[in-house]
Coordinates of C-alpha atoms in Angstrom, one line a residue:
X1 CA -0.5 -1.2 -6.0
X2 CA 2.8 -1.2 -4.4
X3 CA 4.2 -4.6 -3.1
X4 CA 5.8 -5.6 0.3
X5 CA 9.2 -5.8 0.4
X6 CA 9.2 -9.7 -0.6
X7 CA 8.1 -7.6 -3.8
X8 CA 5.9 -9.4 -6.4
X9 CA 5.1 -12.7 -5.7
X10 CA 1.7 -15.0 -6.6
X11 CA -0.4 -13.4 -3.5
X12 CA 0.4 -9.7 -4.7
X13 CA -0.7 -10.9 -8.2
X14 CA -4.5 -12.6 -7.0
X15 CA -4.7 -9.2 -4.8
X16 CA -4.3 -7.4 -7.9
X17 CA -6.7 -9.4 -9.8
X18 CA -9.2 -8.9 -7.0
X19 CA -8.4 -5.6 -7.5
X20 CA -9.0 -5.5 -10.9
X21 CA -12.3 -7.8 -11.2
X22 CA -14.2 -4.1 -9.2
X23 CA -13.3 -2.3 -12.8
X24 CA -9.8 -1.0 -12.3
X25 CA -6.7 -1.0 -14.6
X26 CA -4.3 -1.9 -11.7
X27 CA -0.4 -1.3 -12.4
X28 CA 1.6 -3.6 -9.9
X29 CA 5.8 -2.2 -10.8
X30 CA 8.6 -4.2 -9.4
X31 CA 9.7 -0.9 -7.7
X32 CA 12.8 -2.4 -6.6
X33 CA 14.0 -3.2 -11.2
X34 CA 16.8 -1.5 -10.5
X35 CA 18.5 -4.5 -9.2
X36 CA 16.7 -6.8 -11.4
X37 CA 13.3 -8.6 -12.7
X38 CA 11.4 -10.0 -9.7
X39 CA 11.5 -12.2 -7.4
X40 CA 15.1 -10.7 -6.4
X41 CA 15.4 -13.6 -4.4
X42 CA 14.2 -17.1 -4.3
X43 CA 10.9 -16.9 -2.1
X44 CA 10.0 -19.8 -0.4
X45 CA 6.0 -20.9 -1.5
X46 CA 4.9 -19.8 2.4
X47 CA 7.4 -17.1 4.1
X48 CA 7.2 -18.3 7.7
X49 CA 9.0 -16.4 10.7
X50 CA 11.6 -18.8 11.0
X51 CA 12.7 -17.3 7.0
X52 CA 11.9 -13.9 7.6
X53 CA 14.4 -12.6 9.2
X54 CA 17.3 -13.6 6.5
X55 CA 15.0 -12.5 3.8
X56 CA 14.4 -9.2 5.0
X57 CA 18.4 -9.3 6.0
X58 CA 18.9 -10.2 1.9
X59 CA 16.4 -7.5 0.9
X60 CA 17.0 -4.5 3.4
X61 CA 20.0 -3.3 1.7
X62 CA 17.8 -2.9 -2.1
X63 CA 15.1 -1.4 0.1
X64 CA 17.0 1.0 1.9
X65 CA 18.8 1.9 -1.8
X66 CA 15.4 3.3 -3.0
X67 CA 15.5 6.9 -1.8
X68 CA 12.3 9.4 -1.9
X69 CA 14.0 10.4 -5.0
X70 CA 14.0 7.4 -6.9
X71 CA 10.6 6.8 -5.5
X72 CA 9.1 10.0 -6.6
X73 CA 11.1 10.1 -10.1
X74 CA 9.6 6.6 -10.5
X75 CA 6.2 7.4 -9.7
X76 CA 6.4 10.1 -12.4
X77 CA 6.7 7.0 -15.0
X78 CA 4.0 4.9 -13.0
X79 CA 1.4 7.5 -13.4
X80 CA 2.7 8.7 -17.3
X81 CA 2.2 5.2 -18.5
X82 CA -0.9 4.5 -16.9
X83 CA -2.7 7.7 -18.2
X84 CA -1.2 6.7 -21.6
X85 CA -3.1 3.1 -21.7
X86 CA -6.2 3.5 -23.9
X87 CA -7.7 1.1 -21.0
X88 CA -7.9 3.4 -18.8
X89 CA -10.5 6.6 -18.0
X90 CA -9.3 10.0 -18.1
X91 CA -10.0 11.2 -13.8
X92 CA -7.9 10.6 -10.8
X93 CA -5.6 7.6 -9.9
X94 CA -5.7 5.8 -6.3
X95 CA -2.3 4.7 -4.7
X96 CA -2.2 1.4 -2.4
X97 CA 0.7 0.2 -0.7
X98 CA 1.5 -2.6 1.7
X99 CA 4.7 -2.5 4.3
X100 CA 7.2 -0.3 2.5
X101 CA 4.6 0.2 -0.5
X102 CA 2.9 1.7 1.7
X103 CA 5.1 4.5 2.7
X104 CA 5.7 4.3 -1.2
X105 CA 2.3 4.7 -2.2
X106 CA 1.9 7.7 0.3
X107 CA 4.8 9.2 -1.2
X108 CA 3.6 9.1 -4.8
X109 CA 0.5 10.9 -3.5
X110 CA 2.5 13.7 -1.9
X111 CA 4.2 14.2 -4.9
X112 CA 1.3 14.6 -7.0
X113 CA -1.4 16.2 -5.3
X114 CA -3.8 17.0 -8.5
X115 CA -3.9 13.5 -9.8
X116 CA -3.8 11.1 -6.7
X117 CA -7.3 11.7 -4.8
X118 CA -6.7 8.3 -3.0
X119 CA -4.2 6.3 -0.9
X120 CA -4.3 3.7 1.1
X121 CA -1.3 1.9 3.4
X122 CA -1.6 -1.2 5.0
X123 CA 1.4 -2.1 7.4
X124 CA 3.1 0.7 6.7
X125 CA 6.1 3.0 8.0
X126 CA 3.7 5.9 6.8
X127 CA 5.0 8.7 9.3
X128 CA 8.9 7.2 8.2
X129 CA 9.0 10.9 6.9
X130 CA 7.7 12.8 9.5
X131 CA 4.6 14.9 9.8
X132 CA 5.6 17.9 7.0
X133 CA 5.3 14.7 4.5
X134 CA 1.9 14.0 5.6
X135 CA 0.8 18.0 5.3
X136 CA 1.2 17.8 1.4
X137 CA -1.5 15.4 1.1
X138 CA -4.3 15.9 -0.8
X139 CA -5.8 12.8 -1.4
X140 CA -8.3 10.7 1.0
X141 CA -6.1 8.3 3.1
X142 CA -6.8 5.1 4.7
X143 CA -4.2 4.0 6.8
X144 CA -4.4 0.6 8.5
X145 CA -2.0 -0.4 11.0
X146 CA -0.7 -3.4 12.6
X147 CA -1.4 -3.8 16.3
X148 CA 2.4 -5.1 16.8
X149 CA 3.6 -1.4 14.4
X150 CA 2.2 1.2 16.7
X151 CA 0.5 2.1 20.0
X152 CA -2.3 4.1 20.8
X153 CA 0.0 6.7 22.4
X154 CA 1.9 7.1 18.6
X155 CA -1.5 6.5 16.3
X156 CA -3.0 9.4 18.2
X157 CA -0.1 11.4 17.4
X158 CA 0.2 10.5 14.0
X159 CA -4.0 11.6 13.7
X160 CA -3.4 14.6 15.4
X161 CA -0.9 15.2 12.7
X162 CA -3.3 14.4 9.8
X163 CA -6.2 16.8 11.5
X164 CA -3.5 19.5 11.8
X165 CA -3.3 19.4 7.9
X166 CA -6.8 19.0 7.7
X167 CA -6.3 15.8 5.8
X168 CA -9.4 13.7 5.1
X169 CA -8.6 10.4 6.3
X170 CA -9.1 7.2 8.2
X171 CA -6.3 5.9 10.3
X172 CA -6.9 3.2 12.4
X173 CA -5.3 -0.1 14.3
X174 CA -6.8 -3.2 12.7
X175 CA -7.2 -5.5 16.1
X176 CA -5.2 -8.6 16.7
X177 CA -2.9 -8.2 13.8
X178 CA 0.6 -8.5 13.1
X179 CA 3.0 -6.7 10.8
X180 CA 2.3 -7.7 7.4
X181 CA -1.7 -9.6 7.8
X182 CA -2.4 -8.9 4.4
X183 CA 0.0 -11.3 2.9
X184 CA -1.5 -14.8 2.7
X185 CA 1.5 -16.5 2.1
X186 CA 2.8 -15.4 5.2
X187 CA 2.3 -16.9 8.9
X188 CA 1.6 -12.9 9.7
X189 CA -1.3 -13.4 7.5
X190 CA -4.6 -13.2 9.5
X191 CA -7.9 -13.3 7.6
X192 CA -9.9 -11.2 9.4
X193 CA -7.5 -7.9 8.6
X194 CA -7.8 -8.7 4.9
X195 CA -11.2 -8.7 5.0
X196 CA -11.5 -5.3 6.8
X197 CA -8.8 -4.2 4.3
X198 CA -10.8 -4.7 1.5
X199 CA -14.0 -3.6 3.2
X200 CA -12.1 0.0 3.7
X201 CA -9.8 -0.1 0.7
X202 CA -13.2 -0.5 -2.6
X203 CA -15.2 2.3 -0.5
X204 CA -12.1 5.0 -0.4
X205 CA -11.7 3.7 -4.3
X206 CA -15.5 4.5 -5.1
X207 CA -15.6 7.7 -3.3
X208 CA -12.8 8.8 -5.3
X209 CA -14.5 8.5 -8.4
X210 CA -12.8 5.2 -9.5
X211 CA -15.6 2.9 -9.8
X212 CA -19.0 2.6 -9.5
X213 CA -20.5 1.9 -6.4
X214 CA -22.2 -1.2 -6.8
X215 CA -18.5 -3.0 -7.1
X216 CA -17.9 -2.0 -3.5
X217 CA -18.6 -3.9 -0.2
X218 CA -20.5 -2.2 2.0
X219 CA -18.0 -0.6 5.1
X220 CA -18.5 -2.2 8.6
X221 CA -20.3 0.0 11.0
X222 CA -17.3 -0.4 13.4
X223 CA -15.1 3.0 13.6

């Protein structure tokens, strides 16, 4: 489970526990240690718009720092100690991102196609490296966008890029969000979206053969 960029915080830590109580070993890295333990900043308890702007201002530099090759080396070491935990069952791994974890987590599954048969984004600059990215996955993808990240005009793009690759996946605008409505400690947060989040996200999980179903919600009938 990669973080936001506000990195990990409480709300990525009960999201992770959420995660967890469905019968998964959940890894949550502070992808961003290379500039030191986490929080990088000092987080205010609720990140309203009036502080995002200087945080992101404070954080973009690190962000921007983390190249696809740092990402993908790092992944390498996610997915090596995760596989090494006596916890955990020998079969795939699932990859779930939020904001620029999300790009990160869809990275991690381009990188290893036989061992991530899941990946989910939420928020995310997903298509940040362009459609030849997307064609080396593997996995079954849920992507769920904010309304405010992209129209109609550049999700249907972004699909028709996915069919092209003949990618099994689920890529949809979750309606009357903002960027970042996952995050309850933000004013983007909107309760609904987390709610369909999840409702996508344990499904996609239990299909790829990481749980059983009867941990899962059931998936709305709206497409």
């Amino acid at each position: 489970m990669y973080a936001d960029g506000f990195g990990i915080r409480p709300v990525l830590r009960e999201m992770a526990r959420e995660l967890a109580g469905h019968g998964y070993y959940v890894l949550v890295p502070n992808f961003l240690y290379r500039h030191g333990p986490a929080p990088l900043i000092d987080l205010p308890e609720h990140i309203g718009d009036a502080d995002r702007s200087a945080l992101v201002a404070r954080l973009m530099p690190l962000i921007e720092a983390h190249t696809a090759e740092r990402v993908r080396r790092d992944a390498d070491s996610y997915l090596r100690f995760l596989t090494a935990q006596p916890e955990v069952a020998a079969g795939p791994v699932a990859v779930t991102g939020y904001c620029i974890g999300g790009l990160l987590a869809t990275r991690t599954a381009a990188a290893h196609p036989g061992q991530v048969a899941a990946v989910a984004a939420f928020h995310a600059p997903v298509a940040a490296d362009g459609p030849d990215s997307l064609s080396r996955l593997t996995a079954e993808v849920h992507f769920g966008h904010a309304e405010t990240d992209i129209t109609p005009e550049a999700l249907a793009e972004l699909n028709r890029s996915l069919d092209a690759a003949g990618i099994d996946y689920t890529s949809e605008i979750y309606p009357g969000t903002v960027h970042g409505f996952t995050m309850s400690d933000t004013d983007a947060f909107d309760p609904a979206g987390l709610r369909h989040h999840w409702d996508r996200l344990l499904p996609l999980l239990a299909r790829a053969g990481q749980a059983p179903p009867v941990h899962t919600r059931p998936a709305p009938h709206a497409t």
